[in-house]
XYZ file of C-alpha atoms in Angstrom:
570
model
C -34.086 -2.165 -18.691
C -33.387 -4.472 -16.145
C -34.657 -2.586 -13.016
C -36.266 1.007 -12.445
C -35.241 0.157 -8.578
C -33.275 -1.554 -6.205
C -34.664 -4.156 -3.833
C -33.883 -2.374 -0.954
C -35.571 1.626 -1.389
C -39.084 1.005 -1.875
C -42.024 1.608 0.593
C -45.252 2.740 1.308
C -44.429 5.908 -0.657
C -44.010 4.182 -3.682
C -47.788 2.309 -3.851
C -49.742 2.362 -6.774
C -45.974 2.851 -8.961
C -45.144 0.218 -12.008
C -41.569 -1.194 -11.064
C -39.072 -3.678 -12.807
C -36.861 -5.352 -10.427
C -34.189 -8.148 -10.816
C -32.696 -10.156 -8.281
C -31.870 -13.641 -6.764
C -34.955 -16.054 -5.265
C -34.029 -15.891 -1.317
C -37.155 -17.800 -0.698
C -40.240 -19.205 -1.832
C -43.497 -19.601 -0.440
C -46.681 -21.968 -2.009
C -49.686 -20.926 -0.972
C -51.636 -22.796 -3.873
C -53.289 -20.195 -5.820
C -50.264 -17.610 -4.797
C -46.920 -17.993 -4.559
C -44.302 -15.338 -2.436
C -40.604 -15.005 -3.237
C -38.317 -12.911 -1.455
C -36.495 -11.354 -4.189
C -32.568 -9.883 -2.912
C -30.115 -7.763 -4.541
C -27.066 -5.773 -2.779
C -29.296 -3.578 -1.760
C -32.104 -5.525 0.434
C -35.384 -7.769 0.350
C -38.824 -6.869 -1.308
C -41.432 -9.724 -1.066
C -42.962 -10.643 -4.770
C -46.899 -11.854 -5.299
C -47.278 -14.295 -8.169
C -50.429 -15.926 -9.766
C -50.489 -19.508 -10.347
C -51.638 -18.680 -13.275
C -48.436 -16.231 -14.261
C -46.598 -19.526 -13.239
C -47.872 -22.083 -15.895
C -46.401 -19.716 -17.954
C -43.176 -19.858 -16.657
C -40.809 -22.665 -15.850
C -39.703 -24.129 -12.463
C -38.092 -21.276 -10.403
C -36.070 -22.049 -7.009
C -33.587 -20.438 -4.960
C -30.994 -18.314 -6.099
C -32.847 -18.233 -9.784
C -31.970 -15.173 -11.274
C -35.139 -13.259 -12.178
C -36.681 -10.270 -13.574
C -40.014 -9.149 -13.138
C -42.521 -6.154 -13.274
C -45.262 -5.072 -11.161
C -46.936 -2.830 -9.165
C -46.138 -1.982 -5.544
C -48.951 -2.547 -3.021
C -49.306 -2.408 0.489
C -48.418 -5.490 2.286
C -50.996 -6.875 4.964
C -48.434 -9.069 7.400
C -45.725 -6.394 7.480
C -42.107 -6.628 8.414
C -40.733 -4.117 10.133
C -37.577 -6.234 10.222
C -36.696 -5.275 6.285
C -36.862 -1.097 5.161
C -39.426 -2.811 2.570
C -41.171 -4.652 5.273
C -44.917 -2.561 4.467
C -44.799 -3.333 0.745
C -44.857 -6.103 -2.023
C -44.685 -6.732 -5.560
C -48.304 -7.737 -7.265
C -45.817 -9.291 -10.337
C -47.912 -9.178 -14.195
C -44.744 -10.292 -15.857
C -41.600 -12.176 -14.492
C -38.516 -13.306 -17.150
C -36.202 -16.156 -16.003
C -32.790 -14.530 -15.998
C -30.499 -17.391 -15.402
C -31.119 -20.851 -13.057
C -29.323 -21.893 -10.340
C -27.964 -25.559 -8.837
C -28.674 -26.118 -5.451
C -26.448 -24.391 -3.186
C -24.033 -26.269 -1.207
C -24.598 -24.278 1.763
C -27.481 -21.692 2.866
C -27.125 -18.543 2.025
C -28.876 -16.817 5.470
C -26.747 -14.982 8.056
C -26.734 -18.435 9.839
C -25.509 -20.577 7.478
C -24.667 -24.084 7.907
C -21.364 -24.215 5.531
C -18.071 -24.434 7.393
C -15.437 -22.489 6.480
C -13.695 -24.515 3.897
C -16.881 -24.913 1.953
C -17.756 -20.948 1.974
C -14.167 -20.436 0.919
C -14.386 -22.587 -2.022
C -17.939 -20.995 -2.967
C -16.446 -17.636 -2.049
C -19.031 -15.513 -4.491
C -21.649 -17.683 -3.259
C -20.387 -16.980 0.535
C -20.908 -13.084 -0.243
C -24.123 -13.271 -0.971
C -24.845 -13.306 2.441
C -25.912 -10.347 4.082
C -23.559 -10.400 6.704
C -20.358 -11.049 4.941
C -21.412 -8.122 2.149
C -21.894 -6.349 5.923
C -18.095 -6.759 6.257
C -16.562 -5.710 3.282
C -19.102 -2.395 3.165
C -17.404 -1.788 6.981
C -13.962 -2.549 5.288
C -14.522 -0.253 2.593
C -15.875 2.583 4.846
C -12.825 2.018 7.170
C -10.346 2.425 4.083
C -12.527 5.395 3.004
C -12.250 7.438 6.340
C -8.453 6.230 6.638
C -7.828 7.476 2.984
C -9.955 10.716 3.810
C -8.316 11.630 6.948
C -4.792 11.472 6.111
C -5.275 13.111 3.221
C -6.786 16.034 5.076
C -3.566 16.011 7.484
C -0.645 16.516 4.261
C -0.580 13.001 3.485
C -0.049 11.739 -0.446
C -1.062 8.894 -1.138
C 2.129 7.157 -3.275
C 2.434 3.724 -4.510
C 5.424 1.977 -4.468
C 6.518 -1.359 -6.041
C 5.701 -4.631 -5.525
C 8.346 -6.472 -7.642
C 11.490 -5.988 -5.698
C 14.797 -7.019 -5.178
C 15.326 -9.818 -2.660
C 16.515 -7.871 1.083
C 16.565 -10.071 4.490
C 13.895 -7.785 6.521
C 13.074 -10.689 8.770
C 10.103 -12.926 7.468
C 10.581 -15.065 4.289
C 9.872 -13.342 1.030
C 8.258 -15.077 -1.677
C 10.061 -14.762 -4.783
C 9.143 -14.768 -8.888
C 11.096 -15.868 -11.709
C 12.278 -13.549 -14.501
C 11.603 -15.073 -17.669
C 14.022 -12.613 -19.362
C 16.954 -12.671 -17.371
C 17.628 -16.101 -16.635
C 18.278 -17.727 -12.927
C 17.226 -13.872 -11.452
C 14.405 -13.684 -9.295
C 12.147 -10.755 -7.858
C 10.782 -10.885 -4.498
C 7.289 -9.611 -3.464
C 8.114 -6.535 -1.169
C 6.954 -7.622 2.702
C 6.444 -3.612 3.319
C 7.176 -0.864 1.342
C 9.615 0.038 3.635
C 12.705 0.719 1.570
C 10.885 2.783 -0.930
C 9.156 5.193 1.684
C 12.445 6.324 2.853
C 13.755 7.232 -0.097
C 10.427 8.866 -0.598
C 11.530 10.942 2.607
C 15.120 11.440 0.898
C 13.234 12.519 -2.127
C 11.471 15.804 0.152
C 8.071 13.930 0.669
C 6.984 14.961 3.641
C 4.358 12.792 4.816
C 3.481 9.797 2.625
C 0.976 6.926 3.154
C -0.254 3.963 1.420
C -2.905 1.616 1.581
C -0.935 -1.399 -0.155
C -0.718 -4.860 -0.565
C 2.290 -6.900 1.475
C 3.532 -10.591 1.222
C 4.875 -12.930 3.694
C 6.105 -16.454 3.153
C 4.328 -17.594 6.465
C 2.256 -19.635 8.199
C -1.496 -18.693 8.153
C -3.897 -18.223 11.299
C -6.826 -16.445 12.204
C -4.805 -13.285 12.729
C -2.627 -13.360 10.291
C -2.627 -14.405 6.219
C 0.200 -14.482 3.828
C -0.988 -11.699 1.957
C -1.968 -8.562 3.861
C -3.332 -5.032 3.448
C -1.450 -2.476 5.503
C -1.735 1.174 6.052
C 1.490 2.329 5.388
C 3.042 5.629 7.014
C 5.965 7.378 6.610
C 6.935 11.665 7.817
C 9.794 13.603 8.027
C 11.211 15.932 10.687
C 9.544 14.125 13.389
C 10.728 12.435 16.690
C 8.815 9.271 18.701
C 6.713 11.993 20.351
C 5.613 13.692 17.038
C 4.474 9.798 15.488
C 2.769 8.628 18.647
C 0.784 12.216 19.285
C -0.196 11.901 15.573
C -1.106 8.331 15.407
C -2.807 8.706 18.714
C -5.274 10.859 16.832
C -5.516 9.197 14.209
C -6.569 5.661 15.672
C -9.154 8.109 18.226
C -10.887 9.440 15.095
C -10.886 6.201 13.589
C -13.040 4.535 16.582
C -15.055 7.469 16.862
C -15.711 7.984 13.410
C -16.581 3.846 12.836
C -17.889 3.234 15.925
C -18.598 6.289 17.535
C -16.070 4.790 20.437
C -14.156 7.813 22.699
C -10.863 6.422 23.315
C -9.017 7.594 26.572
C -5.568 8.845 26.328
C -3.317 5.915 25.240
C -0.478 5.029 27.865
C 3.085 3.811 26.872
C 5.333 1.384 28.324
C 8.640 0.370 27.740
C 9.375 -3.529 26.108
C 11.129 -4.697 29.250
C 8.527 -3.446 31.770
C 5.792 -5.102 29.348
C 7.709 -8.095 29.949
C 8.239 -8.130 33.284
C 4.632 -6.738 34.347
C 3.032 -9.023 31.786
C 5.164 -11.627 30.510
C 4.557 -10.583 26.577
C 5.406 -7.599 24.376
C 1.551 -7.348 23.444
C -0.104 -6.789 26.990
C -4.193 -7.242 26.867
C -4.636 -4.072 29.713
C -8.829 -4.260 29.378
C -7.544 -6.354 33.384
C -4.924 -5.654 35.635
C -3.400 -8.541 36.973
C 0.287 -7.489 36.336
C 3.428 -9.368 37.862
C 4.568 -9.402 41.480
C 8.044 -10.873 42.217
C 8.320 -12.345 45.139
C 12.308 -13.354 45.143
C 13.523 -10.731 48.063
C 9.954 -12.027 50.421
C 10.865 -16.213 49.665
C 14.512 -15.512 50.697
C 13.918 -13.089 53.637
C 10.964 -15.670 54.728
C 13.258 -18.386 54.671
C 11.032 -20.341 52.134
C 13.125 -23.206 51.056
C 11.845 -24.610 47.933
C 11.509 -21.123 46.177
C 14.091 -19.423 47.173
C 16.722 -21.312 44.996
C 14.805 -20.944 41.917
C 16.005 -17.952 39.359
C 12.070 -16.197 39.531
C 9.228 -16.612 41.641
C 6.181 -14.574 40.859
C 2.926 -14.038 41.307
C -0.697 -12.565 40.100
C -3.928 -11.248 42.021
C -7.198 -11.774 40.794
C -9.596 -9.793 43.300
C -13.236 -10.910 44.097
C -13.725 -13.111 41.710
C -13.478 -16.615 43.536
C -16.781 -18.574 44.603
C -15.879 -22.460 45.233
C -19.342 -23.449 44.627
C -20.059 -22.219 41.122
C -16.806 -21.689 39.093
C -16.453 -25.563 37.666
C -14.667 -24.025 34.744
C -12.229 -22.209 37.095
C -12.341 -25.567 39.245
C -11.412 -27.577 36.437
C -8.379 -25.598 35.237
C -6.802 -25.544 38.312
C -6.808 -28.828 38.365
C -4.344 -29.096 35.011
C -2.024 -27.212 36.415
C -0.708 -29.137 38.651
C 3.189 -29.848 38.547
C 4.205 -27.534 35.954
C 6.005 -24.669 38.261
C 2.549 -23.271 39.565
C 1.188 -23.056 42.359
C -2.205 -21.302 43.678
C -3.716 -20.158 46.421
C -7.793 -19.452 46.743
C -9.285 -17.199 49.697
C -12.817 -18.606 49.538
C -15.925 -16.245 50.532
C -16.275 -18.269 53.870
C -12.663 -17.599 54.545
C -11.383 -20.832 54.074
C -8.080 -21.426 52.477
C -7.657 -23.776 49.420
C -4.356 -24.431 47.721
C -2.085 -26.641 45.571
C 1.559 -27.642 45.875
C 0.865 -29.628 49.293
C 4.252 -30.968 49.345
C 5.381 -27.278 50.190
C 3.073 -25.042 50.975
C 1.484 -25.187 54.509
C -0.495 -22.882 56.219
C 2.334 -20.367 57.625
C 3.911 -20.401 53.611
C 0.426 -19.846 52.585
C -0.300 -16.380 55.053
C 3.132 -14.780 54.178
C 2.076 -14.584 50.347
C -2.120 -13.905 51.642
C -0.179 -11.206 54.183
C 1.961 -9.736 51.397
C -1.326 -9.289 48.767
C -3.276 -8.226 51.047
C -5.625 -10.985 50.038
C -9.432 -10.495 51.074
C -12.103 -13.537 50.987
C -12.908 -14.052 46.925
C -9.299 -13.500 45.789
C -7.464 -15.988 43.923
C -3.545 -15.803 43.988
C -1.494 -17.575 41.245
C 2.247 -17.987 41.318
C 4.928 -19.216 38.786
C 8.411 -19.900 39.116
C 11.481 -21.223 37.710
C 13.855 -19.670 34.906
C 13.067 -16.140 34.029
C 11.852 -16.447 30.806
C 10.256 -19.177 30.830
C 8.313 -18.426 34.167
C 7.176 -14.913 32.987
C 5.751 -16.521 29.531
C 4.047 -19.063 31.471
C 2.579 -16.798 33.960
C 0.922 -14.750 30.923
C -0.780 -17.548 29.063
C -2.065 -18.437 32.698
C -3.269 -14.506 32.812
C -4.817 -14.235 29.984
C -6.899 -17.856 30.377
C -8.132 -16.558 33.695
C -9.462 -13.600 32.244
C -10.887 -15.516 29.404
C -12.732 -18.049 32.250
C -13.749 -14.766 34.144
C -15.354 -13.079 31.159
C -12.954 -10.144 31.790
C -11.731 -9.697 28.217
C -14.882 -7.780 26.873
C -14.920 -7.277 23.558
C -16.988 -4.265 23.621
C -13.817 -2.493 25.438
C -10.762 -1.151 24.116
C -7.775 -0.261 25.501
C -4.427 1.030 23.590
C -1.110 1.036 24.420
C 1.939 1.898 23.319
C 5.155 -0.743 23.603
C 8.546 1.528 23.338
C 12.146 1.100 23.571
C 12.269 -2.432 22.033
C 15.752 -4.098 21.715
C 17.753 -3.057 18.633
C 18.753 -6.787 17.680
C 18.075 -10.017 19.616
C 21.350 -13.220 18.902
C 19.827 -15.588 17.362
C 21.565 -19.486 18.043
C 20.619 -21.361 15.006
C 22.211 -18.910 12.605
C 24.827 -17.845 14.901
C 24.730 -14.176 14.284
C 22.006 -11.177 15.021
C 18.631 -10.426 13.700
C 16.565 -6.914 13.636
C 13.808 -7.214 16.128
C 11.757 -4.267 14.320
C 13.708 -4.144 10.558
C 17.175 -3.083 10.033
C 16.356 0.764 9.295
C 15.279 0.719 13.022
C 17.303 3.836 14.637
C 18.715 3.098 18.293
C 18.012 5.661 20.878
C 20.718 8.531 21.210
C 21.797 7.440 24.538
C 22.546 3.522 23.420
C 24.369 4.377 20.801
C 27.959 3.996 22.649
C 26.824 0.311 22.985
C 26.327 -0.621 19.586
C 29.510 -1.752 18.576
C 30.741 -3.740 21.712
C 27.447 -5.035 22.995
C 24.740 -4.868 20.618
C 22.423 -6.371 22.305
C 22.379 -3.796 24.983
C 21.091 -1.260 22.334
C 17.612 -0.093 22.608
C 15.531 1.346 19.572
C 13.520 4.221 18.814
C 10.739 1.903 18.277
C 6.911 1.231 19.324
C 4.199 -0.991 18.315
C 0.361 -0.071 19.070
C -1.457 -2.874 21.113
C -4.961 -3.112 21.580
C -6.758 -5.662 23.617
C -3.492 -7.512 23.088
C -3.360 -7.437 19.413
C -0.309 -5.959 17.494
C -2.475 -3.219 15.336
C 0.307 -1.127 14.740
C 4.556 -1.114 14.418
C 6.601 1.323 13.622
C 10.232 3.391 14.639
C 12.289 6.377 13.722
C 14.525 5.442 10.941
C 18.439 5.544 10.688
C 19.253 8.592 8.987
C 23.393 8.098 9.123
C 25.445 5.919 6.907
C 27.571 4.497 9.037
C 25.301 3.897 11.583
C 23.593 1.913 8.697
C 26.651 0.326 7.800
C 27.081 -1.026 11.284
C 23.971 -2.248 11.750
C 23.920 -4.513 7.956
C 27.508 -6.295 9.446
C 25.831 -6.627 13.144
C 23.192 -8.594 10.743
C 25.815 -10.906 9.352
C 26.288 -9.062 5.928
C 29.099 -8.715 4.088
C 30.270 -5.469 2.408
C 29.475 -7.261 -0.872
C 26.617 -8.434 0.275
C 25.361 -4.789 1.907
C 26.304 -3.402 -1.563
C 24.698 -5.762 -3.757
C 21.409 -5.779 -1.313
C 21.549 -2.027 -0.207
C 23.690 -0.350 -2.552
C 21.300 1.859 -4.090
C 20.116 3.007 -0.637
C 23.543 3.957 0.906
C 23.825 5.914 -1.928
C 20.718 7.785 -1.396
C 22.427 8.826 2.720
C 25.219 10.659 0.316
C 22.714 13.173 -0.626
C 21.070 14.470 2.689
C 18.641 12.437 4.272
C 16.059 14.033 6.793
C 15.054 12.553 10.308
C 12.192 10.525 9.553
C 9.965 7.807 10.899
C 6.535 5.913 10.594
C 4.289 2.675 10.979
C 1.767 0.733 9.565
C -0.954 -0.541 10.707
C -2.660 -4.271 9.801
C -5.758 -2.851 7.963
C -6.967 -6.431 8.321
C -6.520 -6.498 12.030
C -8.202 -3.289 12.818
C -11.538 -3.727 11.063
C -11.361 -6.918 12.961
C -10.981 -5.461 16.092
C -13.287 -2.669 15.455
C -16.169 -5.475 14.754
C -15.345 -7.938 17.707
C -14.812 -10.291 15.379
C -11.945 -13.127 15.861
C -11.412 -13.761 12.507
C -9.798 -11.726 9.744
C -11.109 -14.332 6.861
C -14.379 -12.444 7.298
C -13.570 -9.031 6.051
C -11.359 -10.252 3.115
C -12.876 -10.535 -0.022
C -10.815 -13.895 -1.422
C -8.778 -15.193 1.489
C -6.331 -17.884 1.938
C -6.808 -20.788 4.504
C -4.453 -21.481 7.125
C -1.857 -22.878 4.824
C -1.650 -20.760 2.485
C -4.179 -22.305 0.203
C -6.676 -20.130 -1.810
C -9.411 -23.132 -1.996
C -11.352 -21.699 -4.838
C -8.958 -21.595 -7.702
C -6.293 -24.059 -5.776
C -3.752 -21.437 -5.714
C -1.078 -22.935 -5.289
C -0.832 -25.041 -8.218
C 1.780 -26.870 -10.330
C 3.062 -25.392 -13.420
C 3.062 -27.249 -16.390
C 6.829 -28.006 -18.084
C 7.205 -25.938 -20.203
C 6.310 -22.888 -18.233
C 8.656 -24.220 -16.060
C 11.223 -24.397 -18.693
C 10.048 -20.783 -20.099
C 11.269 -19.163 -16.727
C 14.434 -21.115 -16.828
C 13.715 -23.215 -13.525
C 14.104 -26.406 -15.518
């Protein structure tokens, strides 16, 4: 028997009781005659006394030994009320060596000093630590109450196949070699996408998985080329029907995780995003949406701005004192020349701005005037070509509210992106590309568009933002061949190409497919969210790096010649 308990469940109940425990050495303390360990297991700490004379008869221990011992629990005198086994210890008669340990290339404490690349190469070692085993318990409850709750609301859970043909669906798919058929590949599906529609053509009517996708992508903190999604999929359902649902869903989720009440999420279309906020993933936790100022600069006569394609403009209220913002002080400062320009109502009313050359004071009242600036307001303006200007202006947003502290991470705010464009042109390939995927159905009333001016064409689409992170994307699927059809040739595709690619799927449309629609959500993403954390590395198990490097088995790695020759690739 290897242990009667855990090292986390015993206490003052327990005195007097013989116990075998086994667990790694998280510290050791010499007191001569005594020695203490901290002996851990998943479960928690108990605190072990040994004799020195139950130590001659052992050999050296240190941290991270493996051990087993047995003896009796007594009441501690310098409790912990820090640990659940804080008012008890271990008087140990008998302790077996399990299995040693080398020294540990990092600490293995909450506050470690290993850097990242060093706890991903000692992953196991790197979940030891309490507060990464923290983080995949929360990840695991999360997937449980996701699992649960759908379920409950007609959900099956189906899986769906992750060796797949090769389809364009917009990011790069990484492929694998079939050693049977020669010079044929698989791909890894990106989403299950293809298969949950046919699942809807097959009379499921609400599906979800929590699956596995790959993307042949760059790496960050947000992103990793393999990700868990929670994958979605109903029938019979309009925008209205997915969004109330999901709406739900995501409330239950913070309440049920974090005990979090979520207000009512509001929706915006794509082009107002972009024109209120300069980006198609809005942080709302602040205000500070767009003003344009074109129609004022050109009534007011204002020379330099008024030839430019946008000018426009942000209010940050009460927030500006001269004397001890250095931070805001010093950013100013670097954005000088680069199409800004700012104006700051100090508290003592005195007016501080940049762009000398143009502004003066009457420039500087008309835009005061036209905010209705009060003392402590600082005004920030951009201008220049519209794209451009507006993506400017909402890095320049969102650092403000970073140097202002107004991007809490304690608060959350949803919001739902709709009506994204159908298909953006894209120059270097010289033809279109899907913004969502191309089973994205376009909105009834931009339909008349599609074939003349694509780009014109609106979809039934919306992505789920919160705190200005993509959690969520999703759309009402095209349920109409030719519709379909149209779309795969806006794409670039030929008809052999949309049969060889999509063949079996057409053929599915020839046998009645229902309205349907879904999303997933980046299961990754939301436990990070949910935690405040700003790195999804820390609630996945065996991640990847930022290139795509798994730094404990060196995945990727070269294969040796004649595997390569096995699968044909040489």
């Amino acid at each position: 028997m290897y242990r009667t308990h855990n090292c986390g469940e015993l206490g003052l109940k327990d005195i007097g009781i013989e116990v075998i425990l086994s667990g790694w050495i998280q510290k050791i303390r010499n007191l001569g005659s005594l020695l203490f360990i901290d002996i851990r297991d998943y479960f928690g700490i108990t605190q072990l006394i040994i004799s020195k004379k139950l130590m001659k008869e052992n050999t050296f221990l240190g941290k991270e030994f493996l051990i087993k011992i047995k003896g009796k629990v007594v009441k501690r005198l310098s409790k912990n009320y820090n640990i659940p086994t804080g008012e008890i210890e271990i008087l140990v008669s008998h302790i077996d060596l399990l299995n040693p340990s080398l020294s540990t290339p990092f600490t293995i404490e909450n506050e470690t000093d290993g850097n990242e690349e060093i706890r991903m190469i000692y992953r196991y070692l790197d979940i030891r630590r309490n507060i990464m085993k923290k983080n995949l318990m929360i990840r695991h409850n999360l997937t449980m109450e996701i699992r649960n709750f759908l379920s409950d609301n007609g959900f099956l859970e189906i899986e769906t196949p992750m060796l797949i043909n090769y389809t364009p669906e917009g990011a790069r798919s990484f492929v694998v070699p079939s050693r049977i058929h020669p010079n044929q590949f698989y791909a890894l599906a990106q989403s299950p996408q293809l298969f949950k529609q046919l699942l809807m053509i097959g009379g499921i009517d609400k599906y979800f998985q929590i699956v596995k996708c790959f993307r042949d992508e760059d790496s960050r903190s947000d992103r990793q080329i393999e990700f868990t999604q929670i994958d979605c999929e109903m029938s019979f359902v309009e925008v209205y029907d997915v969004l109330k649902f999901f709406e739900y869903f995501i409330k239950h989720i913070f309440k049920k995780i974090r005990n979090i009440k979520l207000d009512s999420f509001p929706s915006i279309s794509y082009s107002d995003a972009i024109k209120m906020y300069g980006t198609d993933t809005p942080d709302i936790r602040f205000d500070m949406s767009f003003l344009e100022f074109n129609n004022l600069v050109k009534t007011k006569n204002i020379n330099f701005l008024k030839t430019q394609e946008l000018v426009i403009g942000i209010q940050i209220k009460k927030c500006y004192n001269i004397h001890d913002n250095d931070k805001m002080n010093s950013f100013l400062k670097t954005t000088k020349n680069k199409n800004f320009f700012w104006i700051k109502y100090s508290y003592n009313k005195t007016l501080f701005f940049s762009k000398k050359n143009f502004l003066n004071k009457e420039i500087i009242k008309i835009f005061v005037q036209h905010f209705k600036a009060s003392p402590g307001d600082l005004l920030f303006f951009s201008y220049g070509e519209k794209k451009e200007t507006r993506e400017k202006l909402g890095k320049i947003r969102l650092k403000i509210a970073d140097l202002l502290n107004l991007n809490n991470s304690k608060i959350f705010k949803p919001l739902w992106i709709k009506d994204l464009p159908l298909l953006e042109w894209e120059d270097k390939s010289n033809k279109y590309k899907s913004v969502h995927h191309p089973f994205t159905s376009p909105k009834e009333e931009d339909i008349h568009f599609l074939k003349k001016n694509p780009k014109n064409v609106r979809s039934q689409s919306y992505d789920l933002i919160i705190n200005g992170i993509e959690i969520g994307s999703g759309s009402i699927r095209i349920h109409n061949k030719n519709i379909q059809n149209l779309i795969f040739k806006h794409l670039g595709l030929s008809q052999k190409e949309i049969e060889s690619k999509f063949g079996f799927f057409l053929k599915a449309f020839e046998y009645g497919v229902p309205p349907h629609g879904g999303i997933a959500f980046g299961l990754d993403r939301l436990v990070n969210l949910l935690e405040g954390n700003k790195n999804i590395k820390n609630f996945i198990a065996f991640p990847k790096n930022n290139y795509g490097k798994d730094m404990m088995t060196n995945a990727p790695y070269f294969l040796e010649k004649e595997k390569l020759k096995e699968l044909h690739l040489r």
